[in-house]
Tab-separated table of C-alpha atoms in Angstrom:
chain	number	residue	atom	x	y	z
H	1	MET	CA	40.870	-86.599	-2.377
H	2	ALA	CA	39.722	-89.559	-0.476
H	3	ARG	CA	36.448	-90.046	1.435
H	4	VAL	CA	37.101	-91.400	4.954
H	5	ALA	CA	35.364	-92.796	7.843
H	6	VAL	CA	36.646	-92.416	11.012
H	7	ILE	CA	35.160	-94.635	13.858
H	8	GLY	CA	35.761	-93.390	17.212
H	9	GLY	CA	35.794	-89.873	18.772
H	10	GLY	CA	38.586	-89.763	21.137
H	11	ILE	CA	41.740	-87.665	20.568
H	12	SER	CA	43.358	-90.080	17.647
H	13	GLY	CA	40.344	-90.103	15.838
H	14	LEU	CA	39.573	-86.153	16.403
H	15	GLY	CA	42.958	-85.298	14.987
H	16	THR	CA	43.266	-87.449	12.344
H	17	ALA	CA	39.674	-86.104	11.209
H	18	LEU	CA	41.003	-82.875	11.477
H	19	MET	CA	43.928	-83.239	9.474
H	20	LEU	CA	42.351	-84.951	7.098
H	21	GLY	CA	39.419	-82.685	6.967
H	22	ARG	CA	42.280	-79.980	6.632
H	23	ARG	CA	43.811	-81.516	3.717
H	24	GLY	CA	40.673	-81.034	1.492
H	25	HIS	CA	39.783	-85.011	2.298
H	26	THR	CA	35.862	-85.155	2.802
H	27	VAL	CA	35.696	-87.144	6.047
H	28	THR	CA	32.650	-88.592	8.186
H	29	LEU	CA	33.740	-88.685	12.061
H	30	PHE	CA	31.438	-91.611	13.955
H	31	GLU	CA	31.244	-91.705	17.709
H	32	GLN	CA	28.864	-93.370	19.843
H	33	ASP	CA	28.870	-91.062	22.922
H	34	ALA	CA	26.236	-88.427	21.945
H	35	ARG	CA	27.843	-85.979	24.489
H	36	GLU	CA	31.507	-83.767	23.025
H	37	ALA	CA	33.611	-81.819	25.384
H	38	GLY	CA	32.474	-78.393	25.589
H	39	ASP	CA	33.090	-75.067	27.190
H	40	ASP	CA	32.558	-76.038	31.238
H	41	LEU	CA	35.640	-78.073	31.273
H	42	ASP	CA	34.999	-78.818	35.612
H	43	ARG	CA	31.536	-80.385	34.619
H	44	ASP	CA	32.458	-82.644	31.191
H	45	PHE	CA	35.700	-83.619	33.520
H	46	TYR	CA	34.260	-84.461	36.557
H	47	HIS	CA	30.535	-85.408	35.692
H	48	TRP	CA	30.692	-87.049	31.995
H	49	ASP	CA	30.071	-91.121	32.944
H	50	ARG	CA	32.498	-92.735	30.326
H	51	PRO	CA	33.154	-96.431	30.861
H	52	ARG	CA	34.777	-96.847	27.738
H	53	SER	CA	37.406	-94.233	28.084
H	54	PRO	CA	38.576	-94.867	31.992
H	55	GLN	CA	41.897	-92.989	31.224
H	56	ALA	CA	39.431	-89.909	30.429
H	57	VAL	CA	39.576	-89.014	33.656
H	58	GLN	CA	43.181	-89.951	34.947
H	59	PRO	CA	46.225	-87.280	34.719
H	60	HIS	CA	48.122	-86.713	31.680
H	61	SER	CA	50.878	-85.206	30.966
H	62	PHE	CA	51.223	-84.570	26.913
H	63	LEU	CA	54.157	-85.218	25.741
H	64	ALA	CA	56.227	-83.042	23.169
H	65	PRO	CA	54.799	-84.795	19.918
H	66	VAL	CA	51.442	-84.171	21.231
H	67	ARG	CA	53.101	-80.256	21.051
H	68	THR	CA	54.917	-80.586	18.118
H	69	VAL	CA	52.242	-81.811	16.135
H	70	LEU	CA	49.688	-79.693	16.813
H	71	ARG	CA	52.126	-76.523	16.414
H	72	THR	CA	52.900	-78.167	12.817
H	73	GLU	CA	49.163	-78.917	11.735
H	74	THR	CA	47.020	-76.912	13.996
H	75	PRO	CA	48.045	-74.056	15.233
H	76	ASP	CA	45.021	-72.393	16.175
H	77	VAL	CA	44.249	-75.942	18.504
H	78	TYR	CA	47.329	-75.115	20.106
H	79	ALA	CA	46.248	-71.826	20.727
H	80	ASP	CA	42.954	-72.370	21.883
H	81	LEU	CA	44.606	-75.543	24.577
H	82	LEU	CA	46.803	-72.369	25.942
H	83	ALA	CA	43.914	-69.975	26.284
H	84	ARG	CA	42.127	-73.118	27.864
H	85	GLY	CA	44.508	-73.052	30.537
H	86	ALA	CA	47.217	-75.823	29.398
H	87	ARG	CA	50.270	-74.858	30.506
H	88	GLU	CA	54.104	-75.608	28.898
H	89	TYR	CA	56.853	-76.822	31.183
H	90	HIS	CA	60.394	-77.312	29.971
H	91	ASP	CA	62.278	-79.886	31.146
H	92	PHE	CA	65.430	-77.532	31.770
H	93	ASP	CA	62.711	-75.672	34.132
H	94	TRP	CA	63.762	-77.989	36.420
H	95	PHE	CA	67.190	-75.664	37.323
H	96	GLY	CA	65.707	-72.225	36.729
H	97	GLU	CA	68.054	-71.253	34.221
H	98	HIS	CA	68.986	-73.144	31.199
H	99	PRO	CA	71.595	-74.306	29.663
H	100	PRO	CA	73.251	-73.470	26.358
H	101	HIS	CA	71.002	-74.186	23.497
H	102	ARG	CA	71.538	-77.185	21.743
H	103	ALA	CA	69.371	-78.375	18.768
H	104	GLY	CA	66.013	-79.873	19.602
H	105	ASP	CA	66.155	-78.259	23.073
H	106	GLU	CA	63.125	-76.181	22.124
H	107	ASP	CA	60.711	-78.850	21.688
H	108	LEU	CA	61.092	-81.510	25.019
H	109	VAL	CA	58.238	-79.504	26.407
H	110	THR	CA	55.580	-81.456	28.202
H	111	LEU	CA	52.080	-79.926	28.161
H	112	ARG	CA	50.335	-80.124	31.756
H	113	THR	CA	46.446	-80.489	31.039
H	114	ARG	CA	43.378	-82.668	31.805
H	115	ARG	CA	43.068	-84.853	28.794
H	116	ILE	CA	39.305	-82.818	28.515
H	117	VAL	CA	40.841	-79.649	27.720
H	118	LEU	CA	42.487	-81.093	24.388
H	119	GLU	CA	39.157	-82.716	23.348
H	120	ALA	CA	38.007	-79.581	24.054
H	121	ALA	CA	40.162	-77.767	21.697
H	122	LEU	CA	39.889	-80.454	18.788
H	123	ALA	CA	35.896	-80.434	19.187
H	124	ALA	CA	36.017	-77.199	18.394
H	125	ALA	CA	38.293	-76.867	15.727
H	126	LEU	CA	36.429	-79.622	13.889
H	127	ARG	CA	32.891	-77.827	14.085
H	128	ARG	CA	34.407	-74.721	11.908
H	129	GLU	CA	35.743	-78.097	9.478
H	130	ARG	CA	33.245	-77.724	6.008
H	131	THR	CA	34.887	-80.865	4.936
H	132	VAL	CA	34.282	-82.851	7.855
H	133	GLU	CA	30.628	-84.229	9.017
H	134	ILE	CA	30.084	-85.455	12.939
H	135	LEU	CA	27.592	-87.950	13.615
H	136	ARG	CA	27.572	-88.329	17.679
H	137	GLY	CA	25.470	-90.712	18.883
H	138	ARG	CA	26.095	-93.166	15.959
H	139	ARG	CA	27.493	-96.309	16.682
H	140	VAL	CA	29.233	-97.944	13.711
H	141	HIS	CA	27.918	-101.760	13.761
H	142	ALA	CA	29.491	-102.860	10.310
H	143	LEU	CA	32.047	-102.701	7.735
H	144	THR	CA	31.402	-103.399	4.313
H	145	PHE	CA	33.434	-105.129	1.678
H	146	GLY	CA	34.009	-105.376	-1.959
H	147	GLU	CA	35.577	-107.791	-3.770
H	148	GLY	CA	39.249	-109.043	-4.293
H	149	ARG	CA	41.556	-110.617	-2.180
H	150	PRO	CA	42.894	-109.498	0.291
H	151	HIS	CA	39.509	-108.300	1.483
H	152	ARG	CA	38.424	-104.623	0.657
H	153	VAL	CA	36.414	-102.430	2.909
H	154	THR	CA	34.450	-100.336	1.353
H	155	GLY	CA	32.360	-98.470	3.914
H	156	VAL	CA	31.175	-98.435	7.316
H	157	ARG	CA	27.359	-99.357	8.065
H	158	ALA	CA	25.519	-96.939	11.373
H	159	GLY	CA	22.111	-97.950	11.968
H	160	GLU	CA	20.007	-98.359	9.021
H	161	GLU	CA	22.591	-96.556	6.771
H	162	THR	CA	25.439	-97.479	4.988
H	163	HIS	CA	28.595	-94.780	4.412
H	164	PRO	CA	30.799	-95.723	1.411
H	165	ALA	CA	34.751	-94.918	2.221
H	166	ASP	CA	37.867	-94.897	0.553
H	167	LEU	CA	39.711	-95.049	3.653
H	168	VAL	CA	38.218	-96.054	6.901
H	169	VAL	CA	40.067	-95.402	10.262
H	170	ASP	CA	39.378	-97.448	13.035
H	171	ALA	CA	40.337	-95.545	15.919
H	172	ALA	CA	38.025	-97.058	17.943
H	173	GLY	CA	39.969	-97.640	21.059
H	174	ARG	CA	41.778	-100.083	23.106
H	175	ARG	CA	37.949	-102.132	22.956
H	176	SER	CA	37.218	-101.316	19.287
H	177	PRO	CA	35.020	-104.816	17.116
H	178	VAL	CA	36.446	-104.153	14.196
H	179	PRO	CA	39.561	-107.258	14.416
H	180	ALA	CA	36.601	-109.590	15.539
H	181	TRP	CA	34.768	-107.876	12.221
H	182	LEU	CA	37.847	-108.810	10.148
H	183	VAL	CA	37.802	-112.265	11.016
H	184	ALA	CA	34.251	-112.885	10.876
H	185	ALA	CA	34.126	-111.565	7.647
H	186	GLY	CA	36.902	-114.269	6.182
H	187	CYS	CA	40.055	-111.756	6.534
H	188	ARG	CA	43.259	-113.404	7.684
H	189	ARG	CA	43.196	-112.969	11.484
H	190	PRO	CA	45.075	-109.367	12.740
H	191	VAL	CA	48.710	-110.109	14.146
H	192	VAL	CA	47.717	-109.254	18.008
H	193	ASP	CA	50.811	-108.971	20.499
H	194	SER	CA	49.032	-108.402	23.906
H	195	HIS	CA	50.727	-108.311	27.497
H	196	ARG	CA	49.074	-107.919	30.662
H	197	ALA	CA	50.296	-105.433	33.052
H	198	GLY	CA	49.905	-105.840	36.513
H	199	ILE	CA	49.871	-102.578	37.609
H	200	ALA	CA	47.202	-100.217	39.047
H	201	TYR	CA	46.406	-96.826	39.385
H	202	LEU	CA	44.335	-94.528	41.476
H	203	CYS	CA	44.202	-90.890	41.614
H	204	ARG	CA	42.332	-87.859	43.221
H	205	TRP	CA	41.971	-84.498	41.654
H	206	TYR	CA	42.368	-81.124	43.785
H	207	ARG	CA	42.342	-77.513	42.927
H	208	LEU	CA	44.820	-74.736	44.902
H	209	ARG	CA	42.627	-72.004	46.737
H	210	ALA	CA	42.698	-68.912	44.962
H	211	ASP	CA	43.515	-67.402	48.226
H	212	GLY	CA	46.097	-70.295	49.383
H	213	PRO	CA	49.374	-70.768	48.393
H	214	ARG	CA	50.315	-71.840	44.909
H	215	ASP	CA	53.917	-73.040	44.672
H	216	PRO	CA	55.398	-76.156	46.380
H	217	GLY	CA	58.744	-74.475	45.814
H	218	ARG	CA	61.737	-76.847	43.881
H	219	VAL	CA	59.896	-80.399	44.364
H	220	LYS	CA	59.990	-83.414	41.948
H	221	THR	CA	57.043	-84.775	41.081
H	222	GLY	CA	57.723	-88.551	41.891
H	223	SER	CA	58.592	-90.543	44.456
H	224	ALA	CA	58.500	-94.446	44.997
H	225	ALA	CA	58.377	-96.819	47.715
H	226	PRO	CA	59.728	-100.628	46.722
H	227	PHE	CA	56.061	-101.704	46.216
H	228	ALA	CA	54.441	-98.167	45.425
H	229	ILE	CA	54.807	-95.289	43.143
H	230	ALA	CA	53.497	-91.729	43.838
H	231	GLY	CA	53.129	-88.596	41.656
H	232	VAL	CA	51.816	-85.188	41.123
H	233	PHE	CA	50.582	-84.097	37.784
H	234	PRO	CA	49.962	-79.814	37.632
H	235	SER	CA	47.424	-79.479	35.455
H	236	ASP	CA	45.406	-76.680	34.097
H	237	ASN	CA	43.649	-73.746	35.866
H	238	ASP	CA	45.227	-74.262	39.035
H	239	THR	CA	44.310	-78.253	39.166
H	240	PHE	CA	46.440	-80.850	40.002
H	241	ALA	CA	46.247	-84.705	40.528
H	242	VAL	CA	47.991	-87.081	42.903
H	243	ASN	CA	48.603	-90.438	41.742
H	244	LEU	CA	49.164	-93.646	43.624
H	245	VAL	CA	50.334	-96.818	41.282
H	246	LEU	CA	51.178	-100.327	42.828
H	247	SER	CA	50.653	-103.927	41.933
H	248	THR	CA	47.250	-105.591	40.857
H	249	GLY	CA	47.900	-108.352	43.505
H	250	ASP	CA	48.312	-105.542	46.643
H	251	PRO	CA	46.267	-106.411	49.193
H	252	THR	CA	46.365	-102.568	50.235
H	253	ARG	CA	44.594	-101.542	46.551
H	254	GLY	CA	41.093	-101.524	47.854
H	255	ALA	CA	41.528	-99.640	51.170
H	256	LEU	CA	42.817	-96.885	49.013
H	257	THR	CA	39.619	-95.835	47.266
H	258	ASP	CA	38.914	-94.474	50.877
H	259	PRO	CA	39.824	-90.484	50.351
H	260	ALA	CA	41.413	-90.221	53.640
H	261	VAL	CA	43.398	-93.364	53.327
H	262	PHE	CA	44.344	-92.451	50.383
H	263	GLU	CA	45.375	-88.849	51.274
H	264	ALA	CA	47.374	-90.522	54.067
H	265	ALA	CA	48.987	-93.224	51.920
H	266	ALA	CA	49.920	-90.181	49.459
H	267	ARG	CA	51.556	-87.814	52.508
H	268	ARG	CA	53.938	-90.287	52.979
H	269	PHE	CA	55.752	-89.625	49.808
H	270	PRO	CA	57.653	-86.003	49.546
H	271	ALA	CA	56.795	-85.039	46.155
H	272	THR	CA	52.689	-85.918	46.854
H	273	ALA	CA	53.050	-84.197	49.953
H	274	ALA	CA	54.517	-81.387	48.867
H	275	TRP	CA	51.481	-80.730	47.098
H	276	LEU	CA	48.822	-81.782	49.387
H	277	ASP	CA	50.530	-79.292	52.248
H	278	LEU	CA	49.483	-76.258	50.092
H	279	ASP	CA	45.352	-76.721	51.616
H	280	PRO	CA	44.310	-77.722	48.426
H	281	GLU	CA	40.497	-78.442	47.470
H	282	PRO	CA	39.478	-81.688	46.430
H	283	GLN	CA	37.542	-81.889	43.619
H	284	SER	CA	36.625	-85.787	43.280
H	285	ALA	CA	36.702	-88.990	44.889
H	286	VAL	CA	39.507	-91.685	44.431
H	287	LEU	CA	39.448	-92.905	40.522
H	288	ALA	CA	40.983	-96.156	40.132
H	289	MET	CA	42.189	-97.781	36.929
H	290	ALA	CA	43.313	-101.183	36.552
H	291	GLY	CA	42.681	-104.670	33.820
H	292	LEU	CA	44.969	-102.811	31.360
H	293	ASP	CA	47.268	-104.617	28.597
H	294	ASN	CA	50.335	-103.662	26.286
H	295	ARG	CA	48.566	-104.531	22.975
H	296	TRP	CA	49.720	-103.899	19.337
H	297	THR	CA	47.458	-104.633	16.590
H	298	SER	CA	48.612	-104.867	13.700
H	299	LEU	CA	46.262	-105.506	10.172
H	300	ALA	CA	49.454	-106.879	8.011
H	301	ASP	CA	51.068	-110.129	8.658
H	302	ASP	CA	53.919	-111.709	6.868
H	303	ASP	CA	51.720	-111.995	3.198
H	304	GLY	CA	51.094	-108.063	3.728
H	305	PRO	CA	47.681	-106.333	4.579
H	306	VAL	CA	44.865	-108.430	5.936
H	307	VAL	CA	42.524	-105.997	4.516
H	308	THR	CA	42.617	-103.315	2.027
H	309	GLY	CA	40.378	-99.663	2.766
H	310	LEU	CA	41.446	-100.044	6.633
H	311	VAL	CA	43.656	-98.994	9.085
H	312	ASN	CA	43.867	-98.725	12.662
H	313	ALA	CA	45.191	-95.734	14.454
H	314	GLY	CA	45.375	-95.012	18.464
H	315	ASP	CA	44.121	-97.444	21.047
H	316	SER	CA	42.902	-99.822	18.143
H	317	LEU	CA	46.819	-99.770	17.212
H	318	ILE	CA	48.998	-99.494	19.850
H	319	HIS	CA	47.335	-99.030	23.374
H	320	THR	CA	50.045	-99.095	26.618
H	321	ASN	CA	50.060	-98.726	29.717
H	322	PRO	CA	49.911	-95.123	30.681
H	323	THR	CA	53.454	-95.160	32.953
H	324	LEU	CA	54.896	-93.481	30.300
H	325	GLY	CA	52.340	-91.330	28.591
H	326	HIS	CA	52.674	-92.459	25.429
H	327	GLY	CA	49.418	-92.588	24.419
H	328	ALA	CA	48.165	-89.330	22.899
H	329	ALA	CA	51.866	-88.389	21.483
H	330	LEU	CA	51.631	-91.502	19.160
H	331	GLY	CA	48.026	-91.432	18.419
H	332	LEU	CA	48.573	-87.844	16.711
H	333	ARG	CA	51.854	-88.715	15.190
H	334	ALA	CA	49.983	-91.382	13.244
H	335	ALA	CA	47.321	-89.071	12.888
H	336	GLN	CA	49.608	-87.009	11.131
H	337	TYR	CA	50.860	-89.354	8.894
H	338	LEU	CA	47.290	-90.733	7.773
H	339	ALA	CA	46.835	-86.860	6.854
H	340	THR	CA	49.940	-87.053	5.001
H	341	HIS	CA	49.267	-89.688	3.015
H	342	ALA	CA	45.900	-90.410	2.885
H	343	ASP	CA	45.498	-91.460	-0.788
H	344	ARG	CA	48.221	-93.334	-0.849
H	345	ILE	CA	47.089	-95.126	2.288
H	346	ALA	CA	43.714	-95.857	0.914
H	347	ALA	CA	45.094	-97.728	-2.460
H	348	ASP	CA	47.370	-99.300	-0.938
H	349	PRO	CA	47.993	-99.366	3.579
H	350	SER	CA	51.229	-101.621	3.123
H	351	GLY	CA	53.106	-98.455	3.463
H	352	TYR	CA	51.353	-97.306	6.637
H	353	HIS	CA	51.498	-100.405	8.247
H	354	THR	CA	55.541	-100.402	7.207
H	355	TRP	CA	55.789	-96.932	8.790
H	356	THR	CA	53.926	-97.735	12.676
H	357	GLU	CA	56.311	-101.023	12.767
H	358	GLN	CA	59.414	-98.791	12.409
H	359	VAL	CA	58.562	-95.738	13.893
H	360	LEU	CA	55.813	-96.471	16.721
H	361	ARG	CA	56.654	-100.083	17.547
H	362	PRO	CA	59.987	-99.536	19.259
H	363	TRP	CA	58.188	-97.806	21.839
H	364	PHE	CA	55.407	-100.394	22.378
H	365	ASP	CA	57.986	-102.558	23.199
H	366	ALA	CA	60.027	-99.960	25.510
H	367	GLN	CA	56.774	-99.970	27.298
H	368	VAL	CA	56.776	-103.696	27.502
H	369	THR	CA	59.837	-104.337	28.782
H	370	ALA	CA	59.186	-101.107	31.576
H	371	ASP	CA	56.447	-102.128	32.613
H	372	ARG	CA	57.769	-105.920	33.422
H	373	SER	CA	60.252	-104.733	35.541
H	374	ASN	CA	57.909	-102.391	37.497
H	375	GLU	CA	55.514	-105.250	37.311
H	376	LYS	CA	58.186	-107.207	39.422
H	377	ARG	CA	59.562	-104.549	41.644
H	378	LEU	CA	56.382	-103.847	42.886
H	379	ALA	CA	54.795	-107.203	43.556
H	380	GLU	CA	58.015	-108.527	45.232
H	381	SER	CA	58.909	-105.026	47.100
H	382	SER	CA	62.494	-105.317	45.351
H	383	PRO	CA	65.133	-103.139	46.453
H	384	LEU	CA	67.083	-100.783	44.387
H	385	SER	CA	70.562	-102.520	43.586
H	386	ASP	CA	71.847	-100.964	40.296
H	387	ARG	CA	74.404	-97.992	42.062
H	388	ARG	CA	74.882	-96.880	38.695
H	389	ALA	CA	71.221	-96.470	37.037
H	390	ALA	CA	70.040	-95.050	40.211
H	391	ALA	CA	72.759	-92.429	39.823
H	392	LEU	CA	71.771	-91.737	36.713
H	393	GLY	CA	68.130	-90.511	37.310
H	394	ALA	CA	69.545	-89.043	40.474
H	395	CYS	CA	71.983	-86.874	38.498
H	396	ALA	CA	69.597	-85.437	36.042
H	397	PHE	CA	68.027	-83.441	38.307
H	398	ASP	CA	71.916	-82.320	39.016
H	399	ASP	CA	73.219	-82.060	35.599
H	400	PRO	CA	71.555	-80.534	32.299
H	401	VAL	CA	73.521	-83.177	29.716
H	402	VAL	CA	71.909	-85.842	31.928
H	403	MET	CA	68.476	-84.324	32.053
H	404	ARG	CA	68.813	-83.549	28.339
H	405	ALA	CA	69.148	-87.094	27.282
H	406	ARG	CA	66.174	-88.124	30.546
H	407	ALA	CA	64.096	-85.702	28.513
H	408	GLU	CA	64.896	-87.033	24.867
H	409	VAL	CA	63.894	-90.653	25.733
H	410	ARG	CA	60.885	-89.127	27.806
H	411	HIS	CA	59.446	-87.623	24.630
H	412	LEU	CA	59.883	-90.130	22.604
H	413	VAL	CA	63.071	-88.130	20.817
H	414	ARG	CA	65.571	-91.133	21.426
H	415	PRO	CA	65.577	-94.475	22.846
H	416	ALA	CA	67.255	-94.613	26.062
H	417	HIS	CA	70.056	-97.027	24.606
H	418	GLU	CA	70.773	-93.576	22.663
H	419	ALA	CA	70.201	-91.382	24.915
H	420	TYR	CA	71.720	-92.585	27.986
H	421	GLY	CA	74.330	-94.440	26.128
H	422	THR	CA	76.690	-91.398	24.945
H	423	ASP	CA	80.412	-90.691	26.351
H	424	GLU	CA	79.008	-87.261	27.241
H	425	VAL	CA	76.481	-88.295	29.763
H	426	ASP	CA	78.935	-91.358	31.036
H	427	ARG	CA	81.435	-88.604	31.661
H	428	HIS	CA	79.132	-86.728	33.335
H	429	VAL	CA	77.464	-89.589	35.612
H	430	THR	CA	80.888	-90.620	36.802
H	431	ALA	CA	81.912	-87.234	37.480
H	432	TRP	CA	78.493	-87.108	39.692
H	433	LEU	CA	79.038	-90.024	41.388
H	434	ASP	CA	82.959	-89.013	42.240
H	435	ALA	CA	81.160	-85.742	43.549
H	436	HIS	CA	78.661	-87.996	45.759
H	437	PRO	CA	81.009	-91.055	46.918
H	438	ASP	CA	78.259	-91.435	49.485
H	439	PHE	CA	75.469	-92.266	46.906
H	440	SER	CA	73.372	-95.429	48.004
H	441	PRO	CA	70.358	-96.215	45.830
H	442	ALA	CA	67.247	-95.509	48.240
H	443	HIS	CA	63.894	-95.208	48.183
H	444	ASP	CA	62.277	-91.481	49.304
H	445	GLY	CA	58.621	-93.046	50.261
H	446	PRO	CA	57.237	-94.993	53.545
H	447	THR	CA	58.374	-98.858	54.544
H	448	ARG	CA	55.974	-101.656	53.839
H	449	ASP	CA	55.620	-101.207	57.663
H	450	GLN	CA	54.844	-97.918	57.581
H	451	TRP	CA	52.282	-98.470	54.512
H	452	ASP	CA	50.338	-100.716	55.965
H	453	ALA	CA	50.089	-99.192	59.117
H	454	LEU	CA	47.970	-96.490	57.864
H	455	LEU	CA	45.079	-98.905	56.716
H	456	PRO	CA	42.277	-99.142	59.015
H	457	ALA	CA	42.204	-101.914	61.527
């Protein structure tokens, strides 16, 4: 059994520490923020200043791998998550009645909840683990190294104390200082592939009134204009978020931080208007997030690992713009692999690096491709032109076969070219187009003139 130091107490760090501890490893988790998600979810969510984690207050929909990993590795955490108000939503729920079952359909489930609920459930479970020590308010400021080439990490330094470890896991997030520490120690440089995402997010949280309407009916959760995307994130305990996405260069971006302007803009999209028409109670200001990168940080190059005794996970390894919601799913998959192979990884991390390249890297590349397309479209207010591609999206909400393919891509089961590239899907889309001869690609959101008219003079 290994001694493991985990740097960072976000979802990936918490999940990694918990799964390692339950396999008998001795784990010390270091988190520089002294506060912990607890029993008062609203207080922790709305009134916890977390400048290093701006995504913490943005809306989340946890994809199928989150549910699958938790149910496999920590079923008690999953039960606690549901008890705290998280809700399951199957992609086939859109149809009311599910189609005939196929293998894998049972996993196409989204967890609708705020991030804080998952953090609280993981933290509560960790407090019960005798092999895990949680040091909150303790910032790791250096690594310790042993002899040999490549360099071997032998532990961490926090304050005046040195904590020896057979394996150190960097789960410190997208601003992790670890790569700089490695370079300063004389290691070969980590391989970083970074792409700026020119997309800004603005969201506002609401709660359905106890004596008010509860359901907007059969309404899609997303709408779009040529220059903006709007979405609704139904969440735990009668909360939901309204989200607007636009180019960082859009001149109206700053005005949208005014709640009145934000809500007026959101009401121009069918998806968000349907939820705002329920007369919910606002719970937050308009929360903005930008300055996002898609960044892959590998601790291995063509010559092998740049260091041993250390691996990275979560946003330290793969940080993606949250458009597709990959972060927690990929982070917990890495945590599961780490916990399963910890002794082998402590001796030689090569297998872990190979696994991340083969299993996680393709989803990073898919996000980069999607973001380039979205950034260009939003910045240029590009009209929809590909009739068949647009039909693929529209058809999914009428046809369970196409919805299944859409869900498999969304939940990281199969890449788009595999899920959509079957003869069956092709036949169903063709049949849908034949049944809708007048179909033409179109946005359901406002025009640019309508959007600009919402802004104060």
